[in-house]
Short mmCIF file of C-alpha atoms in Angstrom, two decimals:
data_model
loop_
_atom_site.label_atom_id
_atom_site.label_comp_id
_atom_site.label_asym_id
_atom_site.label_seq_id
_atom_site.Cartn_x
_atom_site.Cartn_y
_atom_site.Cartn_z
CA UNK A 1 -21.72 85.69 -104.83
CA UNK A 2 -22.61 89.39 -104.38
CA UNK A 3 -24.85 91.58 -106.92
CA UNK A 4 -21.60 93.39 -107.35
CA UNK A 5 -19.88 90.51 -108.69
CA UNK A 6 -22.44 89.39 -111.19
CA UNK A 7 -22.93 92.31 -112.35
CA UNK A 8 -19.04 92.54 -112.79
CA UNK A 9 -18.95 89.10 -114.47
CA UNK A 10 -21.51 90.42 -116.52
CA UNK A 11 -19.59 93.08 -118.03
CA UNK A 12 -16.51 90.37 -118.59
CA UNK A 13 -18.99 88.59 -120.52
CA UNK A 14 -20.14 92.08 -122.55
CA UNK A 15 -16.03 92.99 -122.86
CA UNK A 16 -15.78 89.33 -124.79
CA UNK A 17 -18.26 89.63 -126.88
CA UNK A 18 -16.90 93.14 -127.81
CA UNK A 19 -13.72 91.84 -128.56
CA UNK A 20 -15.21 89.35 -130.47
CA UNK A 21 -17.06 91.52 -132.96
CA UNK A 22 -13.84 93.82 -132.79
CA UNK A 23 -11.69 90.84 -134.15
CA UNK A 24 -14.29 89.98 -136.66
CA UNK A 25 -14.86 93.32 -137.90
CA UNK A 26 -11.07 93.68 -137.87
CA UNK A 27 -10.72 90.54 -139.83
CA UNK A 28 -13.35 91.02 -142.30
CA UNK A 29 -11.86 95.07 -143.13
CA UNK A 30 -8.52 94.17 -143.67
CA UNK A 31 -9.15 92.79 -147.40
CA UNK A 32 -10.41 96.48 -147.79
CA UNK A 33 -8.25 98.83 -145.09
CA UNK A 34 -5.06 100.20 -146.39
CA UNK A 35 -4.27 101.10 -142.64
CA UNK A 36 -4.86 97.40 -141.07
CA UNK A 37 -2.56 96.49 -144.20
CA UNK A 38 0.53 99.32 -143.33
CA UNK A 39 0.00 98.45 -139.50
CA UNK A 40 0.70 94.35 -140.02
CA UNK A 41 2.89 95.05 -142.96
CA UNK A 42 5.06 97.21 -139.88
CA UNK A 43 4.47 94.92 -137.65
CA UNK A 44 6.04 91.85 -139.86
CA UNK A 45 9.08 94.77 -141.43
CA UNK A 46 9.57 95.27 -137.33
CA UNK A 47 10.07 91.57 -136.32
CA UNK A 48 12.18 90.82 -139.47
CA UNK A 49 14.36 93.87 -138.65
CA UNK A 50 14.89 92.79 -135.39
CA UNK A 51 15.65 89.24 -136.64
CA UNK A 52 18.17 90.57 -138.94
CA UNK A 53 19.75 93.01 -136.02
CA UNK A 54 20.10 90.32 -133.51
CA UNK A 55 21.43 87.22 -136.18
CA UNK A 56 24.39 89.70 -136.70
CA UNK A 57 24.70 91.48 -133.05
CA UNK A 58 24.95 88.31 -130.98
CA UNK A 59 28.15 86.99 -131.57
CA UNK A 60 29.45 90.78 -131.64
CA UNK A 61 27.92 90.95 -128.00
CA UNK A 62 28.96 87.73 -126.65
CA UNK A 63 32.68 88.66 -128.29
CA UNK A 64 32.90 92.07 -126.68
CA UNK A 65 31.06 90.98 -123.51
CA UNK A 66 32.75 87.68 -122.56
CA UNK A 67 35.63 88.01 -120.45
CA UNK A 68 38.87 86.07 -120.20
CA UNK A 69 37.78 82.35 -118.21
CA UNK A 70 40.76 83.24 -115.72
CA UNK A 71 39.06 86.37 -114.11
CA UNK A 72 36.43 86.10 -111.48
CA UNK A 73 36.69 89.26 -109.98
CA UNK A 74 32.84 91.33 -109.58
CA UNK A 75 33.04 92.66 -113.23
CA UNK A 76 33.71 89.83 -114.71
CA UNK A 77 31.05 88.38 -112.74
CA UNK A 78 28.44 90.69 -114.09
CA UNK A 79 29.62 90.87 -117.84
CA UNK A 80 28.83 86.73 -117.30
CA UNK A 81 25.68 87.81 -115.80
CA UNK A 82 25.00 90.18 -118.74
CA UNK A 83 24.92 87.29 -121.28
CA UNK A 84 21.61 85.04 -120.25
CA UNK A 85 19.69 88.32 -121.11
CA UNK A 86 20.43 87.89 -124.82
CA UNK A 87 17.70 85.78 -125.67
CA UNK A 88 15.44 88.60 -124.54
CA UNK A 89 17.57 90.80 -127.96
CA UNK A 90 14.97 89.69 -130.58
CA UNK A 91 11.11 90.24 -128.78
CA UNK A 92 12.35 93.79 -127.52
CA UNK A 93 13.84 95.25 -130.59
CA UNK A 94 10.44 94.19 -132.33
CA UNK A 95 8.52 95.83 -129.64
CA UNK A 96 10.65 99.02 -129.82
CA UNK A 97 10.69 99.08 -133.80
CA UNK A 98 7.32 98.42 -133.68
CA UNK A 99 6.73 101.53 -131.13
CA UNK A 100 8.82 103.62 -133.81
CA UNK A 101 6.05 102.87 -136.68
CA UNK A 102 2.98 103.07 -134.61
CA UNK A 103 3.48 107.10 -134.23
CA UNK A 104 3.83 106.81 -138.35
CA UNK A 105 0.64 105.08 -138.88
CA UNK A 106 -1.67 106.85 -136.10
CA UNK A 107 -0.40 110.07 -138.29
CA UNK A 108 -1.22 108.74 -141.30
CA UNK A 109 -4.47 107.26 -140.63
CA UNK A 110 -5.18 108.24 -137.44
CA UNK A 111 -5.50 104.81 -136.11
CA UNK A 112 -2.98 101.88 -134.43
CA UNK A 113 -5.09 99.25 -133.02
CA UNK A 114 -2.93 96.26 -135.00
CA UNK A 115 0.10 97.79 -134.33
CA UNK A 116 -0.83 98.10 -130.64
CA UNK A 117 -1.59 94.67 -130.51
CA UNK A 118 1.19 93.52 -132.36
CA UNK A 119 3.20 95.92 -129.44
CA UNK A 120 1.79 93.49 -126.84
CA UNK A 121 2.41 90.50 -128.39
CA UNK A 122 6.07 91.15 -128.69
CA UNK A 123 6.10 92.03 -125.05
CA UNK A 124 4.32 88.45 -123.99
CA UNK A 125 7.21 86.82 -126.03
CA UNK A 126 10.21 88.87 -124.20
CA UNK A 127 8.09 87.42 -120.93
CA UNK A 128 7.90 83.82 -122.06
CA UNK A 129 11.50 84.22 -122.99
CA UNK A 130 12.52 85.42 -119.77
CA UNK A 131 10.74 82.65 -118.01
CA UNK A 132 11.67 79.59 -120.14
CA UNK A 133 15.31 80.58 -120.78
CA UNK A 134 16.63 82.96 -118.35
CA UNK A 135 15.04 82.15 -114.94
CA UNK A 136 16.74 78.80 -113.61
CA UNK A 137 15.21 79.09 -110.03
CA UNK A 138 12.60 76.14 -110.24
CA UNK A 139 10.50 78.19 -107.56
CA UNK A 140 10.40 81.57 -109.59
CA UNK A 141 9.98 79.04 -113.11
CA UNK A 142 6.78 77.86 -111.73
CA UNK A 143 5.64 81.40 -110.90
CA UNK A 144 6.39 82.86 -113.71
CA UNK A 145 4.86 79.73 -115.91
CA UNK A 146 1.38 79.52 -113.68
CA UNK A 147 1.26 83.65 -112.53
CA UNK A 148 3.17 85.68 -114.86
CA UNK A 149 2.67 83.93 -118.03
CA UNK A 150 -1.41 83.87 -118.08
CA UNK A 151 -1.12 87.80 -116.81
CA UNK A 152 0.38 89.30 -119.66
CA UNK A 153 -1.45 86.74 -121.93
CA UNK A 154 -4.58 88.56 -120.59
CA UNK A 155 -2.98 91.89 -121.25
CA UNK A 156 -2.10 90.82 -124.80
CA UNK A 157 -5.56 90.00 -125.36
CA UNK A 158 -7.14 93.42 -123.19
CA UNK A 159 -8.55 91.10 -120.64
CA UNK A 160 -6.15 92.44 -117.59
CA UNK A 161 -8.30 94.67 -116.33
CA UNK A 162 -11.53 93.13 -116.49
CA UNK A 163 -10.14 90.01 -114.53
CA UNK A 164 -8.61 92.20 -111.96
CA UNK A 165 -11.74 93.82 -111.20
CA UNK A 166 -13.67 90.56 -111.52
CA UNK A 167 -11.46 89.48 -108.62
CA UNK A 168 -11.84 92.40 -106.75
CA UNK A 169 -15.56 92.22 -106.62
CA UNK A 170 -15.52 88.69 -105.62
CA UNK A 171 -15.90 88.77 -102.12
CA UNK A 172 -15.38 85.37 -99.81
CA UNK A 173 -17.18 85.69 -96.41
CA UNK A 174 -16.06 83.39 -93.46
CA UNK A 175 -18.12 84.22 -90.43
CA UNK A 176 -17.39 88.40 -89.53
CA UNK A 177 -14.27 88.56 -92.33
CA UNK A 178 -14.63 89.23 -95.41
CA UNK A 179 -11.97 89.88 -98.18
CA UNK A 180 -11.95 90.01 -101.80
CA UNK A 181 -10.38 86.72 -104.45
CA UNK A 182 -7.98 89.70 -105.48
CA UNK A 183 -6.70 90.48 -101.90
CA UNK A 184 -6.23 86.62 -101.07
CA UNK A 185 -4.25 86.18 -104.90
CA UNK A 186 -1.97 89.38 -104.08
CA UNK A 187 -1.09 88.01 -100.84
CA UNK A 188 -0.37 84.32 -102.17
CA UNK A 189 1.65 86.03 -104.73
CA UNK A 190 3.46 88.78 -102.79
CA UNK A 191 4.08 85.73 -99.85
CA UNK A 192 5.40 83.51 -101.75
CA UNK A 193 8.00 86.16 -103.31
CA UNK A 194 8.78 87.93 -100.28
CA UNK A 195 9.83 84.43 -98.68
CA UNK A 196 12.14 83.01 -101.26
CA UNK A 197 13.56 86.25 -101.63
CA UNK A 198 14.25 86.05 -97.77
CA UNK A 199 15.28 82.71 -97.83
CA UNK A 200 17.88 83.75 -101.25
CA UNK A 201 19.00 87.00 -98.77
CA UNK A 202 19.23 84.63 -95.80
CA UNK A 203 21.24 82.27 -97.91
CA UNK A 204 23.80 85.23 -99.21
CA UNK A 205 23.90 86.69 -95.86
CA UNK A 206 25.08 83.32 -94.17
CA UNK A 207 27.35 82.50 -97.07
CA UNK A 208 29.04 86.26 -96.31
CA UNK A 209 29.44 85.62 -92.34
CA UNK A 210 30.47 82.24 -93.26
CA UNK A 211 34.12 83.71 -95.10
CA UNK A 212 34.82 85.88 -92.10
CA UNK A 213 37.27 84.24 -90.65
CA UNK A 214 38.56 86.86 -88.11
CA UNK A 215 34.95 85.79 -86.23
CA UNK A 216 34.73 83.12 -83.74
CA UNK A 217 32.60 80.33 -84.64
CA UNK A 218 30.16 81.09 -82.34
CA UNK A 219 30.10 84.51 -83.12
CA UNK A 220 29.52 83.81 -86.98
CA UNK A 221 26.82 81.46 -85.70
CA UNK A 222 24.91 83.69 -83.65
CA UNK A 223 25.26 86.41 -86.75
CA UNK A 224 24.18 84.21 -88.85
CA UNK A 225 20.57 83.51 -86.60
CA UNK A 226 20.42 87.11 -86.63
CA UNK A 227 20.17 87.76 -89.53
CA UNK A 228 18.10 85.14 -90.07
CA UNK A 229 15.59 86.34 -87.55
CA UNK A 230 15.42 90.03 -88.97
CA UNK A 231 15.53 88.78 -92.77
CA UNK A 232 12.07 86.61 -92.19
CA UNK A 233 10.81 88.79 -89.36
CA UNK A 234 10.94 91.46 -92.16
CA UNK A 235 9.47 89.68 -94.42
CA UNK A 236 6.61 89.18 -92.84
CA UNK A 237 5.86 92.24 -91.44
CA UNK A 238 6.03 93.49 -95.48
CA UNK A 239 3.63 90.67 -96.45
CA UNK A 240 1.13 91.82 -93.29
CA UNK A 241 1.27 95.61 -94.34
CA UNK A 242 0.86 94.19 -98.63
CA UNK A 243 -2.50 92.23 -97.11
CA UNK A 244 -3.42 95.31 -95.64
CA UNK A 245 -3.76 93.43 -92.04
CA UNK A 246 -3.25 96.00 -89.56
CA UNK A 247 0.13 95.59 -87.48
CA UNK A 248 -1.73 96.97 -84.01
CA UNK A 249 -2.90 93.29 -84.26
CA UNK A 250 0.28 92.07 -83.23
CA UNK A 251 0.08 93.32 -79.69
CA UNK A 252 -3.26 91.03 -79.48
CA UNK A 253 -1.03 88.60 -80.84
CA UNK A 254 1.94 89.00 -79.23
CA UNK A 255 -0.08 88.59 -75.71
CA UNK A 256 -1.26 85.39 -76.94
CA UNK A 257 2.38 84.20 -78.07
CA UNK A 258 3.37 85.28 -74.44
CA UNK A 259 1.04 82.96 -72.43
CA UNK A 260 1.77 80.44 -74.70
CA UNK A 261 4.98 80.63 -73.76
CA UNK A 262 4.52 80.59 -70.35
CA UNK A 263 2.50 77.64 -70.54
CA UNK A 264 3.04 74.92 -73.31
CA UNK A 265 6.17 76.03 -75.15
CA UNK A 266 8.11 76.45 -71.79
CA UNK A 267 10.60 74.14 -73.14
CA UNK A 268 11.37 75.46 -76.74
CA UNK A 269 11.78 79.09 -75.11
CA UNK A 270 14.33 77.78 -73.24
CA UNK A 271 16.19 75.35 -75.51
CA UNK A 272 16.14 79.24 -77.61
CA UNK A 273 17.71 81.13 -74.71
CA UNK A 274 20.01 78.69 -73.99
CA UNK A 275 21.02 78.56 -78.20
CA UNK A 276 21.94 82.22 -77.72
CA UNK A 277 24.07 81.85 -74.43
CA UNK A 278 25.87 79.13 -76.22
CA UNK A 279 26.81 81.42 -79.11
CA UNK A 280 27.53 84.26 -77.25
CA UNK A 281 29.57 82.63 -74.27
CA UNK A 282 31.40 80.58 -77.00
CA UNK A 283 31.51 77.74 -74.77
CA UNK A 284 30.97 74.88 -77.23
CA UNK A 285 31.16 75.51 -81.12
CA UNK A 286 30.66 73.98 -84.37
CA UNK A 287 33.39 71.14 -84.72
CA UNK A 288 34.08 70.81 -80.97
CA UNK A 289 34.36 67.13 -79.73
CA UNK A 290 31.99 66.97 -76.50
CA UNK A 291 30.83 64.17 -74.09
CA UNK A 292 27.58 64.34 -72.46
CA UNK A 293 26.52 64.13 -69.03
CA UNK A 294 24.79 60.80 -70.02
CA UNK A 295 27.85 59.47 -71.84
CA UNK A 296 27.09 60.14 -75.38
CA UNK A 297 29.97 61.89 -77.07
CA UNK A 298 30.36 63.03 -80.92
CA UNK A 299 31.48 66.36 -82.94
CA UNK A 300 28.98 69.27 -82.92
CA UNK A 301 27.82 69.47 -86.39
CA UNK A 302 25.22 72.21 -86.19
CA UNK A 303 23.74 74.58 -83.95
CA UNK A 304 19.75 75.65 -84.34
CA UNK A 305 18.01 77.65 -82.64
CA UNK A 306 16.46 74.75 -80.16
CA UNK A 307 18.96 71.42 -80.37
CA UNK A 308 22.60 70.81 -81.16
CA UNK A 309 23.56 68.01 -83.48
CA UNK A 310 26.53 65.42 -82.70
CA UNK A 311 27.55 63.26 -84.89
CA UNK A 312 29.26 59.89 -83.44
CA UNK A 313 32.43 58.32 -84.69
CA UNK A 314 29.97 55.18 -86.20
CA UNK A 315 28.00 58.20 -88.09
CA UNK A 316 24.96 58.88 -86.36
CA UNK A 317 23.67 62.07 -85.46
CA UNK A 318 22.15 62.63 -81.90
CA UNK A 319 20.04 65.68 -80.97
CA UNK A 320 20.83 67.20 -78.19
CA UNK A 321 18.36 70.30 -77.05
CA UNK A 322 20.29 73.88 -76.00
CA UNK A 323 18.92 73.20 -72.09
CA UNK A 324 20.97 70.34 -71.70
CA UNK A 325 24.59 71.92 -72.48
CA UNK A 326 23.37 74.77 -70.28
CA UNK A 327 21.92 72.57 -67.04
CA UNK A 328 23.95 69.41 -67.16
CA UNK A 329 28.16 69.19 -67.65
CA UNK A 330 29.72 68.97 -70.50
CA UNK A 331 32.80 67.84 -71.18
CA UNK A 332 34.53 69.73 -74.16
CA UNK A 333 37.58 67.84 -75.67
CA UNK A 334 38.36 70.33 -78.28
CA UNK A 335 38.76 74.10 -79.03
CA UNK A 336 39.15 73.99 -82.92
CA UNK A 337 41.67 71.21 -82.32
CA UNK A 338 43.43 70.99 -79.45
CA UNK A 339 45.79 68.64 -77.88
CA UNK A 340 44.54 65.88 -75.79
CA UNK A 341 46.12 63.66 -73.15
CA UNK A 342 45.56 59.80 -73.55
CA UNK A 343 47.66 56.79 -72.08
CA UNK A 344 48.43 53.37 -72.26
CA UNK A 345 48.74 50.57 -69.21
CA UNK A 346 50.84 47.49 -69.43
CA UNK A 347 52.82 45.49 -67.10
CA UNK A 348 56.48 44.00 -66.78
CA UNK A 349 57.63 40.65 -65.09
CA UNK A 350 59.63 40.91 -61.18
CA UNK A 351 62.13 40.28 -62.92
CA UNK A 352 62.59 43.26 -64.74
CA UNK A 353 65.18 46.19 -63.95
CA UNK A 354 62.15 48.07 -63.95
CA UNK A 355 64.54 51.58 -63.40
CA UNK A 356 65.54 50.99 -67.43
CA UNK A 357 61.41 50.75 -68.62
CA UNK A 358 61.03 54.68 -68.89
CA UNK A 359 63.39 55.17 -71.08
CA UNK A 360 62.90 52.51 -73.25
CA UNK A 361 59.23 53.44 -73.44
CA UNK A 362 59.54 56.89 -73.99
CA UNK A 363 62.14 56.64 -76.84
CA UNK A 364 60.19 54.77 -78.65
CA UNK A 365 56.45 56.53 -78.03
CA UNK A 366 58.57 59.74 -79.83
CA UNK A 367 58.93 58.10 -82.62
CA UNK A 368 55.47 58.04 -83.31
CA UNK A 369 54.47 60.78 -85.91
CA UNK A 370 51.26 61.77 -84.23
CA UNK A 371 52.82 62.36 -80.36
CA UNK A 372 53.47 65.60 -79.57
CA UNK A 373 56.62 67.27 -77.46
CA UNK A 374 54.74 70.33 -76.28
CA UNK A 375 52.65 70.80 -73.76
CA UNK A 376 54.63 67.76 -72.25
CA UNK A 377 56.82 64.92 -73.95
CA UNK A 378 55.71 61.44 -73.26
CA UNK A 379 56.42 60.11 -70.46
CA UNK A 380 55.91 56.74 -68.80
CA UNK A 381 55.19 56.36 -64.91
CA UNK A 382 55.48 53.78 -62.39
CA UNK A 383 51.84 53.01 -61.12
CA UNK A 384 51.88 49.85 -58.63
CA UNK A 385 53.18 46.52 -58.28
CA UNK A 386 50.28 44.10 -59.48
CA UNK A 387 49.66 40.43 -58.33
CA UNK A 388 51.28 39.14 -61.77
CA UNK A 389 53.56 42.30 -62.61
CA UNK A 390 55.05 45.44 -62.17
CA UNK A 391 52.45 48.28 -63.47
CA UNK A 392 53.23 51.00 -65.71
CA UNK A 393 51.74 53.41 -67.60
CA UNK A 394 53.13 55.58 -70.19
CA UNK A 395 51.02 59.39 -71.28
CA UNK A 396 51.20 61.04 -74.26
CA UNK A 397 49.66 64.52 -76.14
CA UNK A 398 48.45 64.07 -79.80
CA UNK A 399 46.01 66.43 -81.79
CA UNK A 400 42.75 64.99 -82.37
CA UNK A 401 41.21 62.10 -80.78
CA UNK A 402 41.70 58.59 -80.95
CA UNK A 403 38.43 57.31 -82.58
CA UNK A 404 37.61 57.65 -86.42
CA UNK A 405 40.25 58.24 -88.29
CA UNK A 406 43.21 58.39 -85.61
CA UNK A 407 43.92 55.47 -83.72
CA UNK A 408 46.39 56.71 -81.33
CA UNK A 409 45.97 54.21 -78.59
CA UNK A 410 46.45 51.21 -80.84
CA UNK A 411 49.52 52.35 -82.54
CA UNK A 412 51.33 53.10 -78.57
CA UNK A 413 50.17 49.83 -77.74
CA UNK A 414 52.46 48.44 -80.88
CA UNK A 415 54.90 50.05 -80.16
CA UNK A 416 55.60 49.34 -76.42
CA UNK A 417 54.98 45.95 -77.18
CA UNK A 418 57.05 45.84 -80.13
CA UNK A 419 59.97 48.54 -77.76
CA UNK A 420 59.92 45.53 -74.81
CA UNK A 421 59.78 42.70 -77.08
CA UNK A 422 63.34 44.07 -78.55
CA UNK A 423 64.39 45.03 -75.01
CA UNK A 424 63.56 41.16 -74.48
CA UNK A 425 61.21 42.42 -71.08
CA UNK A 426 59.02 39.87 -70.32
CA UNK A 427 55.26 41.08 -70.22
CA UNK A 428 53.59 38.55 -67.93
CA UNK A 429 50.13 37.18 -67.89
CA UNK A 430 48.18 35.97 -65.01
CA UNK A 431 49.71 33.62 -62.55
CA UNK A 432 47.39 31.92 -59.44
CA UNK A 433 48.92 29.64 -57.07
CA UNK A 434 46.23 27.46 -55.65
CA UNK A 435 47.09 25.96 -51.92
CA UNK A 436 45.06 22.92 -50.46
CA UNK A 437 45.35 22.77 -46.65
CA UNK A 438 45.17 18.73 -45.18
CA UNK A 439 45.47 15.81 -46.89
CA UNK A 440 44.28 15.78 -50.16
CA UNK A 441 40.83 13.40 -50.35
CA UNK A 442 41.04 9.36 -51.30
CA UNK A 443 38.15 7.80 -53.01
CA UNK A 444 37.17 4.39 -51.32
CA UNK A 445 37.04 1.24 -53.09
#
């Protein structure tokens, strides 16, 4: 520790025991000073006024200020808003009645040091209050409980000042920097706020892009990273300049991030480039159905900035990185639900009129809620003449796909079973005929 800083903790040490023989002395002449007397007899007439003015103003306020429960429109937002600031009513009417009598008692006897403590100790409980009943962020609760709270106990107390420069003339040396406990406590503090309040705009902006539905998917998407990027890209530039880092050191920086780049995170700059051309060709989306290259097929539940996640019909998620929808093909089922194409095989027995099977099939394939008319009606096809039966196959156009929740396939199948059955068509199964040349072999006796 420097000279600087004892001799700093020094004068903490000299400031307490001032305090100290203030309090005592302060103690010890109120018995006898008519002004210590007026000043807490003002400050105890202040805090019961205030008592007495918020008892009968709250339910006035929350009567006038409450609005109907069926409007939500922005004002009725904000008179809701309005009302979790009452409990901060009672501290701040003490503290401003208490303001009101301190100029009476510095005129009268020319001095107000109860009444100026009594000023700050009103003020610590409007903090407290705002932190225990008002704040509901558990982030900003624990700030204001382990940051706020012990500040403005110090300032109740006159310590504030004392600590702060205490802080700043504790200096922390690691090899050629140096830097003060103040600095490295400011930019804790000021990080830590500038990041949730990025993350809180972040979440607000993508919330906002989110409702606009005029916007293509991808569109919204790539808004949303963004903003994303320029919210926290922001933010830390602020917390730099707040450190007092200078921002020239970014270029040094900035070179370094390039060969990086160049070299070991190859891969994640291009799973990012490739994340952008997705959202701004618009090729694949979020809820697009997609099969891989490789086979694996699912719904695209989210888009990052270096993978895409599918989710399969059985509920797992795979992670696919951006590179691979760029560099390998992609099949894309889907544009925010589009028909698809399936069909079902079966076979009829030789003995079938098979010129009255197309009809019968595609009658009853209509009747299925799910099949569609348009682009094309069903419509059943002749497709070869099999070693057991004739082969047919009859296609259909549904929205959706037939996996989860839709089981398209299945329910044809019934039915042109169920259609032939009625039609009394014979749907044959296998036949072999097996023919042995020469006489068949005898066993000997």
């Amino acid at each position: 520790m420097s000279v600087e800083a004892t001799e700093t903790q020094g004068g903490i040490v000299e400031t307490v025991k001032e305090y100290g023989l203030w309090a005592w002395d302060l103690a010890s002449d109120w018995l006898l000073s008519p002004a210590a007397w007026t000043q807490f007899a003002l400050l105890v007439l202040a805090f019961g006024i205030a008592w007495y003015v918020t008892r009968k103003a709250t339910p006035v306020i929350i009567r006038l200020v409450t609005p109907p429960e069926e409007q939500s429109h922005i004002i009725a937002r904000l008179r809701r808003y309005a009302l979790i600031y009452l409990p901060l009513m009672l501290p701040l009417l003490a503290y401003a009645f208490t303001g009101a009598g301190e100029g009476v008692t510095r005129s009268l006897f020319g001095s107000g040091a109860v009444i100026a403590f009594g000023k700050r100790v009103f003020l610590f409980l409007a903090v407290r209050a705002f932190v225990r009943d008002i704040i509901n962020d558990s982030f900003l609760k624990l700030l204001g409980k382990y940051v706020l709270l012990p500040a403005m106990a110090l300032h109740t107390v006159g310590m504030l000042n004392p600590a702060t420069d205490f802080l700043s003339a504790t200096i922390i040396q690691l090899g050629n920097i140096s830097f003060s406990v103040m600095s490295l406590v400011r930019g804790v503090i000021a990080g830590a706020l500038l990041f949730w309040l990025g993350r809180w705009s972040n979440d607000q902006s993508t919330t906002y892009i989110q409702k606009q539905a005029e916007l293509r998917p991808a569109t919204r998407q790539l808004a949303v990273k963004a903003s994303e990027i320029f919210i926290f890209g922001l933010a830390f530039l602020l917390l730099l300049n707040i450190m007092g880092i200078n921002l020239s050191a970014l270029a040094v920086l900035g070179g370094a991030i390039g060969v990086g780049l160049g070299f070991g995170l190859q891969k994640i700059a291009s799973n990012f480039i490739s994340g952008v051309i997705l959202l701004l060709e618009g090729q694949a989306t979020v809820g697009d159905y997609v099969e891989l290259d490789g086979g694996e097929s699912g719904t695209i539940v989210k888009m990052t900035a270096r993978a895409i996640f599918l989710e399969t019909f059985d509920g797992r998620w795979i992670v696919v990185p951006n590179e691979d929808f760029i560099t390998t093909r992609v099949v894309n089922y889907s544009d925010q639900g589009s028909s698809n194409r399936y069909e079902v095989e079966f076979s009829v027995s030789y003995d079938t009129d098979i010129n009255k099977v197309p009809d019968i099939i595609e009658a009853a394939v209509a009747q299925h809620k799910g099949v569609l008319d348009a682009p094309y009606p069903p419509d059943c096809e002749l497709r070869g003449f099999g070693d057991s039966g004739v082969d047919f196959a009859v296609e259909f156009w549904v929205n959706g796909f037939d996996d989860g929740e839709n089981k398209f396939t299945s329910d044809i199948m019934f039915i042109v079973w169920n259609a032939l059955k009625d039609a009394n068509i014979e749907i044959p199964y296998p036949h072999r005929v097996v023919e042995i040349k020469g006489a068949l072999p005898t066993v000997a006796e």
